[in-house]
Coordinates of C-alpha atoms in Angstrom, one line a residue:
M1 CA -66.8 28.8 -48.3
E2 CA -65.8 28.3 -51.9
P3 CA -68.2 28.8 -54.9
T4 CA -68.4 25.0 -55.2
D5 CA -69.6 24.5 -51.6
T6 CA -73.3 23.9 -51.4
S7 CA -73.6 24.2 -47.6
L8 CA -71.5 24.9 -44.5
I9 CA -71.1 21.2 -43.9
D10 CA -70.0 20.6 -47.4
A11 CA -67.3 23.3 -46.9
A12 CA -66.3 21.6 -43.7
M13 CA -66.0 18.3 -45.4
R14 CA -63.9 19.9 -48.2
E15 CA -61.6 21.5 -45.7
L16 CA -61.3 18.2 -43.8
T17 CA -60.2 16.3 -46.9
E18 CA -57.9 19.0 -48.2
E19 CA -56.1 19.4 -44.8
T20 CA -55.8 15.7 -43.9
G21 CA -56.0 13.7 -47.2
V22 CA -58.8 11.6 -45.8
D23 CA -61.0 10.1 -48.5
P24 CA -64.4 11.8 -48.1
T25 CA -66.2 8.5 -48.5
D26 CA -64.5 7.2 -45.3
V27 CA -65.9 9.9 -43.0
A28 CA -69.3 11.1 -41.9
P29 CA -70.6 14.0 -39.9
T30 CA -71.8 13.2 -36.4
S31 CA -74.4 15.9 -36.7
H32 CA -75.5 18.5 -39.2
V33 CA -75.4 21.1 -36.4
P34 CA -72.1 22.9 -35.8
V35 CA -70.3 21.9 -32.6
Y36 CA -69.0 25.5 -32.3
V37 CA -69.4 28.9 -33.9
E38 CA -66.5 31.4 -33.5
Y39 CA -66.2 35.0 -34.6
G40 CA -62.9 36.8 -34.4
K41 CA -60.6 39.4 -35.8
V42 CA -57.9 38.3 -38.2
P43 CA -54.8 40.5 -38.3
A44 CA -53.7 42.1 -41.6
R45 CA -51.4 40.1 -43.8
P46 CA -49.7 42.6 -46.0
D47 CA -47.6 39.9 -47.7
K48 CA -50.8 38.4 -49.1
G49 CA -52.5 41.8 -49.6
E50 CA -55.1 41.1 -47.0
P51 CA -56.3 43.9 -44.7
E52 CA -57.4 43.2 -41.1
H53 CA -60.8 41.5 -41.3
F54 CA -63.2 39.2 -39.4
H55 CA -63.9 35.5 -39.7
L56 CA -67.0 33.6 -38.8
D57 CA -66.0 30.0 -38.3
F58 CA -68.4 27.0 -38.0
G59 CA -66.9 23.8 -36.7
Y60 CA -68.3 20.3 -37.3
C61 CA -67.5 16.9 -35.9
F62 CA -66.8 14.0 -38.2
T63 CA -66.1 10.4 -37.5
T64 CA -64.6 7.4 -39.2
A65 CA -64.1 3.7 -38.4
W66 CA -60.8 3.0 -36.8
G67 CA -58.6 0.8 -38.9
L68 CA -59.4 2.3 -42.3
Y69 CA -55.9 3.8 -42.3
K70 CA -52.6 2.0 -41.9
E71 CA -51.2 4.7 -39.6
P72 CA -53.0 7.0 -37.1
F73 CA -53.0 10.7 -37.9
S74 CA -50.3 12.8 -36.2
S75 CA -50.3 16.5 -35.7

């Protein structure tokens, strides 16, 4: 979470829009309950000055109407 996030789902929406470029007004959560919760070790990244640490991830599902975009997303 970032200091500007007011909730976990707000953080998920921010990440979704940052990573995909989707306009946040074009998507909506399917539920306010996470679809998964994951806890795991993250290896150290000395190049970024990050020691080994743990992450607690919450995943949410979002939906949008097909056809809002000219091209489907590709990975």
